[in-house]
Coordinates of C-alpha atoms and ligand atoms in Angstrom, one line a residue:
X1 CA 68.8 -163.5 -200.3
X2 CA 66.9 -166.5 -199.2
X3 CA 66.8 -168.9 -202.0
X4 CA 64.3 -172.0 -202.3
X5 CA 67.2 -174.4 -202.1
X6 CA 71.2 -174.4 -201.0
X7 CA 74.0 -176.3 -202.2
X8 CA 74.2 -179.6 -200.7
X9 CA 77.0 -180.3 -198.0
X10 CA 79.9 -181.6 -199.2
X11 CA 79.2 -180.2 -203.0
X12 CA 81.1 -177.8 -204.4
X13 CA 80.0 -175.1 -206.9
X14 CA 82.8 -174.5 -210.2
X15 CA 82.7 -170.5 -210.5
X16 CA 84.0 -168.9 -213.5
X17 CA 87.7 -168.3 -212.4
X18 CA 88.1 -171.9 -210.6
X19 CA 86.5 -173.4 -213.9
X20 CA 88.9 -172.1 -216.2
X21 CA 92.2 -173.2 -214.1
X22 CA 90.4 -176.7 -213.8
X23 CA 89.8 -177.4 -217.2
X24 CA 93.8 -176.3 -217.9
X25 CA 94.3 -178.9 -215.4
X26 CA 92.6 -181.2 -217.3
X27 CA 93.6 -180.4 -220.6
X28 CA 97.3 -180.6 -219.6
X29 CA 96.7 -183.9 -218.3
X30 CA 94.8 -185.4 -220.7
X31 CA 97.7 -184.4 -222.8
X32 CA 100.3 -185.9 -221.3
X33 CA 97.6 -189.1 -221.2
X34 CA 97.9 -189.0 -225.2
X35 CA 101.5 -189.4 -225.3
X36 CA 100.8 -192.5 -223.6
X37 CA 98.2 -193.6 -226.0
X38 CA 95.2 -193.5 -223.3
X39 CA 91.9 -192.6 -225.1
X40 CA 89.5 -190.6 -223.6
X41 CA 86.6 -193.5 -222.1
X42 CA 82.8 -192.0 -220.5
X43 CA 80.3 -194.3 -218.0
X44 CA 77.4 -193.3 -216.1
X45 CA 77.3 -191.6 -213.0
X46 CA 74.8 -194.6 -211.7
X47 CA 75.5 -197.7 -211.9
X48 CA 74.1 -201.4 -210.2
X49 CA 75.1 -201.4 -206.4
X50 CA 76.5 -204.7 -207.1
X51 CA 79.4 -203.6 -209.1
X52 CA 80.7 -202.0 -206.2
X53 CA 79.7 -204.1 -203.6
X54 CA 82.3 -206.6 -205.7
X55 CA 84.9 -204.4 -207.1
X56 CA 85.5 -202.1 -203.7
X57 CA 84.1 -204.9 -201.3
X58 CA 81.8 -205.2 -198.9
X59 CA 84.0 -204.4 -196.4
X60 CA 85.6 -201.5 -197.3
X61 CA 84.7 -198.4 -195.8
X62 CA 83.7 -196.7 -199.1
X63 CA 80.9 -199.6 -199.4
X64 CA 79.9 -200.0 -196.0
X65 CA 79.5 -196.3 -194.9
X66 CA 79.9 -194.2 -197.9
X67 CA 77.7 -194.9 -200.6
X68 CA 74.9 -193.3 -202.4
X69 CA 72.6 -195.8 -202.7
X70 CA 68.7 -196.3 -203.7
X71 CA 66.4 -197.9 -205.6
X72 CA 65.3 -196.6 -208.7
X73 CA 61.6 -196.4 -210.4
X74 CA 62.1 -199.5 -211.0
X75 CA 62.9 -200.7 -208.1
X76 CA 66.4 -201.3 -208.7
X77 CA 69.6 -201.1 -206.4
X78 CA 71.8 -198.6 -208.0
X79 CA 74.2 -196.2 -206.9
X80 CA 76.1 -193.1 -207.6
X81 CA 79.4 -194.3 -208.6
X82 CA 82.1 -193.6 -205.6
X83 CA 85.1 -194.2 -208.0
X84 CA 86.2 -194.6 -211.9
X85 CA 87.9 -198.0 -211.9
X86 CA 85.2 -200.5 -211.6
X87 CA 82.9 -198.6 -214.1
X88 CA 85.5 -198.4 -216.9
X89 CA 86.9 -201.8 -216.3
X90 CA 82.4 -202.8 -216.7
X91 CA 82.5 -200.9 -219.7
X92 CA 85.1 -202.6 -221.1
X93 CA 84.1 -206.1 -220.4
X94 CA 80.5 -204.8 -221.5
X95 CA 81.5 -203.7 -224.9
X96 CA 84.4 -206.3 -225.8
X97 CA 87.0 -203.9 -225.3
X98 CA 89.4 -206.4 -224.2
X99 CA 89.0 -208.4 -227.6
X100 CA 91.1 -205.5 -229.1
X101 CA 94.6 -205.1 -229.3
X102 CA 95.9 -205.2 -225.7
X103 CA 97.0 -203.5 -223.3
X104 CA 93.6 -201.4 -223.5
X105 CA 94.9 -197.6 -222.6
X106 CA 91.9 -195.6 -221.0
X107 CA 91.7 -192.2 -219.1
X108 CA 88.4 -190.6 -218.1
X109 CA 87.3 -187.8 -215.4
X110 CA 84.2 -188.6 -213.5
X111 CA 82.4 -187.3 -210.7
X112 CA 82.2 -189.3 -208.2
X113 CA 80.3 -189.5 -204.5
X114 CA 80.8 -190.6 -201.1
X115 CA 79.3 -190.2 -198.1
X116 CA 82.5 -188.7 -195.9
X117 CA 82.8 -185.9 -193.3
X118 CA 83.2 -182.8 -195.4
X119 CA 86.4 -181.3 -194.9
X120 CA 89.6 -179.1 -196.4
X121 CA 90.2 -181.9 -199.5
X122 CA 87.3 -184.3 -198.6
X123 CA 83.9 -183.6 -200.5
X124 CA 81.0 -185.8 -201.0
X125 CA 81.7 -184.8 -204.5
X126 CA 84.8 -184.8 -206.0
X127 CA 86.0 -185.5 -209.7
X128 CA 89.0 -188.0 -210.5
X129 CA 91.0 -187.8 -213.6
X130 CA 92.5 -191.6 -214.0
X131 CA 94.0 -193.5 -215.9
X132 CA 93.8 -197.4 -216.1
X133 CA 95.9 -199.9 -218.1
X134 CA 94.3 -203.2 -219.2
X135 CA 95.3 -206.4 -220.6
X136 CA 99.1 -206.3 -219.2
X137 CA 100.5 -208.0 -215.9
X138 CA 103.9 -206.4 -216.4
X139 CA 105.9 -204.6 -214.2
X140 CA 106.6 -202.2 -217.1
X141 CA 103.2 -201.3 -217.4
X142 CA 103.3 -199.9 -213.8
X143 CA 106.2 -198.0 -214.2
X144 CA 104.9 -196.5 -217.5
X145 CA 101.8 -195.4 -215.5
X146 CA 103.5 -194.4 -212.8
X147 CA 105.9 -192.0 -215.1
X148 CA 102.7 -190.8 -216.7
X149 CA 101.2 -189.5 -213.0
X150 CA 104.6 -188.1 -212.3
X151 CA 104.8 -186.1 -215.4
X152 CA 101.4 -185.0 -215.1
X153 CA 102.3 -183.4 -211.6
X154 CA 105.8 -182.0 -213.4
X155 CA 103.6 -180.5 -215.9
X156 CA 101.1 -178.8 -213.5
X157 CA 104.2 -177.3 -211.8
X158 CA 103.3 -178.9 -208.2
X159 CA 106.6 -179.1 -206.1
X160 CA 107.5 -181.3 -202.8
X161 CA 105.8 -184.3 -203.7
X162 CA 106.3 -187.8 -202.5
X163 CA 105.8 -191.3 -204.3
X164 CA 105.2 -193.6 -201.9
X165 CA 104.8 -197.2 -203.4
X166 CA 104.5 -200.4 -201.4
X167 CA 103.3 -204.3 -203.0
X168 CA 100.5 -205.6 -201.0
X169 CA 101.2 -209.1 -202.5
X170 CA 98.6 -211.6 -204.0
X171 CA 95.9 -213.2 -201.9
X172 CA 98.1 -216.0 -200.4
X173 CA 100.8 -213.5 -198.9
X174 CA 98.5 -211.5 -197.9
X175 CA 96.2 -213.8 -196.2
X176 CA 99.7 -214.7 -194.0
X177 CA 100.8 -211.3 -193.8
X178 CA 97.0 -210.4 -191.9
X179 CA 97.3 -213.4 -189.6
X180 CA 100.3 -211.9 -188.2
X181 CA 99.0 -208.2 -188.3
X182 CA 96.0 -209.3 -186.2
X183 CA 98.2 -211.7 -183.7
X184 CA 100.2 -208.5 -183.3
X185 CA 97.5 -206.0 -183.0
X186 CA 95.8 -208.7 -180.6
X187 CA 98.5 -207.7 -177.9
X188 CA 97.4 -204.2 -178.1
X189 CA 93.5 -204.5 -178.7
X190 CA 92.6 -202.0 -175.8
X191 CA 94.4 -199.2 -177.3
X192 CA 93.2 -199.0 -180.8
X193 CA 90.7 -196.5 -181.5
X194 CA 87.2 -197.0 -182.2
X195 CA 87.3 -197.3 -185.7
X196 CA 90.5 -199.4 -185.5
X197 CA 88.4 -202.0 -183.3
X198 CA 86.0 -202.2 -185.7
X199 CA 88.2 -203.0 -188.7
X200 CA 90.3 -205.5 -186.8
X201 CA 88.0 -208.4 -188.3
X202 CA 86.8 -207.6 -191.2
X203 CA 89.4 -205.1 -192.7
X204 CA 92.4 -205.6 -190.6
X205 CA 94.6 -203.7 -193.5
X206 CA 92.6 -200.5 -193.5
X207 CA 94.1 -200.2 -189.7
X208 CA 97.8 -199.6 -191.1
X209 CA 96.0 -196.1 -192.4
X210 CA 94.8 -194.9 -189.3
X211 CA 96.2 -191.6 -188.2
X212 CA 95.2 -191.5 -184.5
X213 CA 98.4 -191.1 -182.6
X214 CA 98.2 -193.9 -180.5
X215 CA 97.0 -196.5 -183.0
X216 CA 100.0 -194.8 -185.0
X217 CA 102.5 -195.7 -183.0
X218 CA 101.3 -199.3 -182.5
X219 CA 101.5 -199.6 -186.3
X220 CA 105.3 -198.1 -186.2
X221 CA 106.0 -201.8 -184.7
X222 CA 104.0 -203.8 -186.9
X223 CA 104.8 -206.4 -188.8
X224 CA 105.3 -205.3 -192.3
X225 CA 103.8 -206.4 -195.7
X226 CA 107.2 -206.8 -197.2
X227 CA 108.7 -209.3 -195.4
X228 CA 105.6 -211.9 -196.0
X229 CA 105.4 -211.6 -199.9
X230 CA 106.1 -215.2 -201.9
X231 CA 108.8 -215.3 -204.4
X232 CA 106.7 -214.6 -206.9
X233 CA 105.5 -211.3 -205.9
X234 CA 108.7 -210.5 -204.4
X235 CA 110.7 -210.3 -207.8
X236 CA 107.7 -208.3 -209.0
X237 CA 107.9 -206.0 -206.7
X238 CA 112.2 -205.9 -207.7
X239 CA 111.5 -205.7 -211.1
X240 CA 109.3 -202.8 -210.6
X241 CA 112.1 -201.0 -208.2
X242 CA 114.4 -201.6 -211.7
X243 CA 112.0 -200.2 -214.0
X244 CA 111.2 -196.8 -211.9
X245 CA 115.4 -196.7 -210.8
X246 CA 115.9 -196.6 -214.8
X247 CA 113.9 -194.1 -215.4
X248 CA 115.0 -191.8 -212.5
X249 CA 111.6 -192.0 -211.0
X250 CA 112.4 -191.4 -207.1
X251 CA 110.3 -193.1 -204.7
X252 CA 110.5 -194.0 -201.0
X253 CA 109.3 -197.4 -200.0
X254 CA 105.9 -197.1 -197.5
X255 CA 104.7 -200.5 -196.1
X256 CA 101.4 -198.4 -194.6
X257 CA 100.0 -197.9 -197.8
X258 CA 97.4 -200.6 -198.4
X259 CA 94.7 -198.5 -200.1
X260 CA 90.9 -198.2 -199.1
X261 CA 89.9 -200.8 -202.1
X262 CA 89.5 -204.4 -201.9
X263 CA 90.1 -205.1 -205.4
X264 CA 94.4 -204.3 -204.8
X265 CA 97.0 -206.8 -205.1
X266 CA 100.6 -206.5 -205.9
X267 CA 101.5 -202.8 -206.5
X268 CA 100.5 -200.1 -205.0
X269 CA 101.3 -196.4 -204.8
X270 CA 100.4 -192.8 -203.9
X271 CA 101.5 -189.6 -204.9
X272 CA 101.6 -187.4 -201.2
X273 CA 102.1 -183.5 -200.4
X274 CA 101.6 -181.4 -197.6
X275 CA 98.5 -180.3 -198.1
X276 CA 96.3 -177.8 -194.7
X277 CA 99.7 -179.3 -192.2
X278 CA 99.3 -183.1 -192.9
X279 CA 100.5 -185.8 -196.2
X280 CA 98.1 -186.2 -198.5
X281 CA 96.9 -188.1 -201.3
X282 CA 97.0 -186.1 -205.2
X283 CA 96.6 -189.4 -206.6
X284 CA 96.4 -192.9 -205.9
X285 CA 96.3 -196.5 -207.5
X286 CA 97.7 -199.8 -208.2
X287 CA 97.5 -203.4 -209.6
X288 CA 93.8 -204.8 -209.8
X289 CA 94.3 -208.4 -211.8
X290 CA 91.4 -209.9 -210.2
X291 CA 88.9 -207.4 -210.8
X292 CA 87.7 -208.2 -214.4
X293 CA 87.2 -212.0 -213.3
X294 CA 85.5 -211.0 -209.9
X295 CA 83.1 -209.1 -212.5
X296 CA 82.5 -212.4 -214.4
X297 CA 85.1 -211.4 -217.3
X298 CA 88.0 -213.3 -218.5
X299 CA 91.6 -212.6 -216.9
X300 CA 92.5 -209.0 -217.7
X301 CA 95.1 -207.8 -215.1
X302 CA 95.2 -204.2 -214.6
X303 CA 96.9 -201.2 -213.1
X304 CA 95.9 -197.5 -212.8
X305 CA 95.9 -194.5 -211.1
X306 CA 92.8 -191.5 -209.8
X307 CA 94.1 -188.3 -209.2
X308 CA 91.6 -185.8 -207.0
X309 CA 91.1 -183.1 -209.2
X310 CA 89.3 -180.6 -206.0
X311 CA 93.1 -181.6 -204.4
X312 CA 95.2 -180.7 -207.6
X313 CA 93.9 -177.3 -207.8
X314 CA 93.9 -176.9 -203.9
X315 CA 97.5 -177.6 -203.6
X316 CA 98.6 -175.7 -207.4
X317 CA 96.6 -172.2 -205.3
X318 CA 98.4 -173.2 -202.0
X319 CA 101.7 -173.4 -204.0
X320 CA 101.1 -169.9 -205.7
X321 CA 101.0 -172.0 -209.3
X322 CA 99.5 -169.7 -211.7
X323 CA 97.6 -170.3 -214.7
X324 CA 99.5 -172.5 -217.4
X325 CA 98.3 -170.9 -220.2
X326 CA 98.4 -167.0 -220.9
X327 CA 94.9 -166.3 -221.7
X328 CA 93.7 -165.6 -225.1
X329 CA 93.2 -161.9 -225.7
X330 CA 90.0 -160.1 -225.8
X331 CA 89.0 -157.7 -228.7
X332 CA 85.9 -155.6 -228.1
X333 CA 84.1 -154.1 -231.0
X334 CA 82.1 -151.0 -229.9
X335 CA 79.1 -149.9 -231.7
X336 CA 77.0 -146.5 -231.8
X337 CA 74.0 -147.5 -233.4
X338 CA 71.8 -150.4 -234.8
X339 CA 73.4 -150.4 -238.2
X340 CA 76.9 -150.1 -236.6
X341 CA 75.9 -152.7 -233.8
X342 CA 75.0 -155.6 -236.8
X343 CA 78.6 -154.7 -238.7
X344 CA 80.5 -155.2 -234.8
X345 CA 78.1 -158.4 -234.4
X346 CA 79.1 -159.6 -237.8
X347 CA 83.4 -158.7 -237.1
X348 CA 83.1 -160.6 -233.9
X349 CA 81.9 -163.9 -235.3
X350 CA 84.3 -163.8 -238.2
X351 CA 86.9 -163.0 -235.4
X352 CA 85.7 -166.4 -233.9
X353 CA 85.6 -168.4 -237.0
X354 CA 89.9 -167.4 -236.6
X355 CA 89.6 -168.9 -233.6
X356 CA 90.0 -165.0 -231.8
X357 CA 88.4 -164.4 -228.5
X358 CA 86.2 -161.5 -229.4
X359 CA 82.3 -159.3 -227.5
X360 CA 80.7 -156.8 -228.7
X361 CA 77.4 -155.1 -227.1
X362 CA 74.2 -157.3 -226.6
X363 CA 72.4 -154.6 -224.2
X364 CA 72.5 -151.6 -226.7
X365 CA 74.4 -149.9 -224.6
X366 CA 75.9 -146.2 -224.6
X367 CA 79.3 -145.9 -226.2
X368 CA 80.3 -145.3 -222.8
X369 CA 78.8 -148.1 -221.0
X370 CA 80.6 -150.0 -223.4
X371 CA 84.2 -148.8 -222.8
X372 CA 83.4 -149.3 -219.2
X373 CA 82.4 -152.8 -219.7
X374 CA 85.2 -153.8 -221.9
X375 CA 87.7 -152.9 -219.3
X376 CA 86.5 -154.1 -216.8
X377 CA 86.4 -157.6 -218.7
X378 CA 89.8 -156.6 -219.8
X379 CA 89.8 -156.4 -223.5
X380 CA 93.3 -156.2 -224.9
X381 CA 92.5 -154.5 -227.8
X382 CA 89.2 -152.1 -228.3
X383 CA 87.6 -151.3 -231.7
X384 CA 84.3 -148.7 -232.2
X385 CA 82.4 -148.3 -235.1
X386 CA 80.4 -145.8 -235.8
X387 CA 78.5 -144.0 -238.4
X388 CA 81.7 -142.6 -239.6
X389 CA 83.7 -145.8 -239.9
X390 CA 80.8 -147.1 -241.7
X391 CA 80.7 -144.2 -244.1
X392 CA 85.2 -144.3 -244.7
X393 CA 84.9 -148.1 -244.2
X394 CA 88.1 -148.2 -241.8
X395 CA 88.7 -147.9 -237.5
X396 CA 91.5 -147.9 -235.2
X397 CA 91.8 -150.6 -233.2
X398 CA 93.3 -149.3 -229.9
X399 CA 95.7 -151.8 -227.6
X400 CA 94.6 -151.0 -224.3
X401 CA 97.3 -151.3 -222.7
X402 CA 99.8 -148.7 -224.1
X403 CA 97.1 -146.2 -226.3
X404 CA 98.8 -147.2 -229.8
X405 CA 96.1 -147.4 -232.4
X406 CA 96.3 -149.2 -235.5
X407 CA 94.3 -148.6 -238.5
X408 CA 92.1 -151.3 -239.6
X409 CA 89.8 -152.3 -243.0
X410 CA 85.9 -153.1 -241.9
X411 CA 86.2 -155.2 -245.2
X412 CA 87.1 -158.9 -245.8
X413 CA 90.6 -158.1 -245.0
X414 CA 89.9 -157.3 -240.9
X415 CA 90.8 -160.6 -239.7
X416 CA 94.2 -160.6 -241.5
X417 CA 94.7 -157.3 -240.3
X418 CA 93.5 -157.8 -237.1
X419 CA 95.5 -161.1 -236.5
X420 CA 99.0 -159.3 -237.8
X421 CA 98.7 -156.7 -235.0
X422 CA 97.9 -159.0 -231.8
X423 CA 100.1 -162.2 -233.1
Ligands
LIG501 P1 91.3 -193.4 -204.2 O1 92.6 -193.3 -203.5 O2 90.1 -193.7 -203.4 O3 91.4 -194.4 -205.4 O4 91.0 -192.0 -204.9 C1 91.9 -191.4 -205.8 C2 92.1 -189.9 -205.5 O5 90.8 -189.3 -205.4 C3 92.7 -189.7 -204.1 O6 94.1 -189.8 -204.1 C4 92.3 -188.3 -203.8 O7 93.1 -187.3 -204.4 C5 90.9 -188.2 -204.4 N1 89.8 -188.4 -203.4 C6 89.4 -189.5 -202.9 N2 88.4 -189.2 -202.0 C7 88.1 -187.9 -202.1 C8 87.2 -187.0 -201.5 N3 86.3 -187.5 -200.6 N4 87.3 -185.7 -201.8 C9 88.2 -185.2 -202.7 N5 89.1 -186.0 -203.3 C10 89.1 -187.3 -203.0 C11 90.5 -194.7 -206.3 O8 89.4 -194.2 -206.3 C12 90.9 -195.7 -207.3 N6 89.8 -195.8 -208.3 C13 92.1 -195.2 -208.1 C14 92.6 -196.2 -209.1 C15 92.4 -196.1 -210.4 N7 93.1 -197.4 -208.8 C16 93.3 -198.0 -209.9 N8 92.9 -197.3 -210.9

């Protein structure tokens, strides 16, 4: 079949039977979200280049090479959004949010777009489901979100997984801690990769995530953040160790992790599994204080988190994790004629309105056809109706997996009667 147009590269398609484990995913999460008090936040997919440009930076790689970008009808720079945070924390600011009772507890699941090499794990787009906290600067409000992500992946049954946290310091340690990273990685210049190269001026940190070998085992000697953090953001990053020791969080200290996003400071973390032979990334986040005044807001520090939802469900079918929930079961209603056809049309809606999966025939098709059809869409529990079970008002309803039949009213006790047999 040659159609007019493909799926894009990089896009994926959500088919029936991938759609219905995602949005368990995603129920299960947002659940464990609620008991957290995070409320469920929506922005646009486009949004003003600019907001990225500042949030991200200019010279992260997400900005600078991965984008969507282009102007409008109006002549407008805007772009498709390549991550949640900045857009809820605009939406926030936008809409006073942060004049409410703080901390400001949001979770969302966006699309979102960039421009990378398509790969196992890597689309162009991908959905996040995050989680930000707003208005709090304490080290309790990391641990809380970090227990939140931790449960969600306990919940979703995903095994062998790593919490790597690290603090990348405020601006001043930082600024000392990339002097001494570049002095060291001066020494070696001529064998960092390409890309390495070009980040050693204008994103020296990014280099710490490269996973070329021989860059990899220049950064095994680096200088680490750590050891250049001020007092200040020293005990924060103690107090945090306290918080996630208390509450039997285990984590292993990683001073690579620096994250691909300019608008970091103090904590940051990743949740990591083996995922096609090599660590990856189910989730990722950290403390963004600066962000809200970078936007032109007041002071709002900030933490939160963006799992990948394409990587959730990638590693719960690698790990053999079934579906969470038993699906509901199906009750077909047969029919042999018109007048039969409107009574199983009628039964399957008030089966609905009980909140009771429930088909019956839209093609007018043989009786036959129909019994075909309903097991091959694997109805639990079949039901015909006919000319004679219109005449004595009554059917059996047969389960489908064992023959029994039961005997059931075609009056305004079915529902009862059907719900008592499949309950
Ligand atoms: P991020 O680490 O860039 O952080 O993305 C979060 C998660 O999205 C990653 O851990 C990964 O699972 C998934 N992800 C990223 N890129 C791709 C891709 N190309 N294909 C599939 N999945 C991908 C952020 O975006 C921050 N906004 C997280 C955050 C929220 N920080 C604070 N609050």
């Amino acid at each position: 079949m040659k159609l007019v147009a493909q799926r894009i590269r990089g896009m994926q398609d959500a088919l029936p039977n991938e759609g219905k484990k995602w949005l368990e995913v995603l129920s299960a999460a947002m659940n464990e979200a609620k008991l957290y008090g995070f409320k469920y936040i929506r922005t646009p997919v486009l949004e003003q280049t600019e907001l990225f440009n500042r949030s991200a930076g200019d010279t992260s790689d997400i900005v600078n090479k991965e984008m969507y970008t282009f102007k409008d009808r109006g002549g407008r720079d805007v772009c498709l959004r390549p991550e949640g945070t900045a857009g809820v924390m605009r939406a926030a600011l936008e809409n006073g949010l942060h004049s409410k009772p703080l901390p400001l507890k949001l979770m969302y699941h966006s699309s979102c777009y960039r421009y990378e090499k398509p790969q196992q794990g890597r689309y162009r787009e991908f959905f996040q489901f995050g989680l930000e906290i707003l208005g709090s600067s304490s080290e309790s409000s990391d641990a809380q979100l970090i227990c939140a992500g931790y449960n969600i992946i306990k919940k979703l049954g995903i095994r062998d997984v790593k919490l790597s946290i690290n603090s990348i310091g405020c601006s001043e340690c930082r600024a000392k801690y990339v002097e001494a990273l570049k002095s060291y990685l001066k020494v070696h210049a001529n064998k960092l990769c390409k890309t390495c190269t070009e980040r050693f001026d204008r994103n020296t940190l990014r280099i710490l995530d490269c996973k070329e070998s021989n860059c990899k085992s220049i950064i095994n000697h680096a200088p680490i953040i750590t050891s250049f953090l001020c007092e200040k953001c020293f005990k924060s990053f103690s107090i945090l160790k306290s918080h996630l020791d208390s509450l039997e969080i285990v984590y292993e200290i990683d001073p690579g992790i620096v994250r691909g996003l300019d608008y970091y400071n103090g904590t940051v973390f990743e949740f990591l599994t083996e995922f096609s032979g090599a660590p990856t990334a189910i989730c990722g986040g950290g403390r963004y204080d600066g962000l809200s005044q970078t936007l032109g807001g007041p002071p709002l520090p900030a933490v939160g988190f963006g799992f990948g939802m394409e990587r959730v469900l990638a590693i719960m079918k690698q790990q053999g994790i079934e579906l969470l929930s038993k699906s509901e079961p199906l009750i077909y209603i047969a029919s042999m004629d018109f007048e039969s056809s409107l009574k199983a049309e009628k039964l399957c809606e008030d089966l609905r309105r009980a909140s009771v999966y429930a088909e019956s025939d839209i093609f007018s098709r043989s009786l036959k056809s129909q019994m075909k059809y309903a097991d091959k869409i694997g109805a639990a529990y079949t039901i015909v109706i006919g000319s004679e079970e219109m005449k004595s008002g009554k059917s059996l309803m047969k389960e489908m997996k064992n023959g029994i039949e039961f005997e059931i009213p075609l009056n305004s006790s079915f529902v009862k009667e059907v719900l008592k047999h499949i309950n």
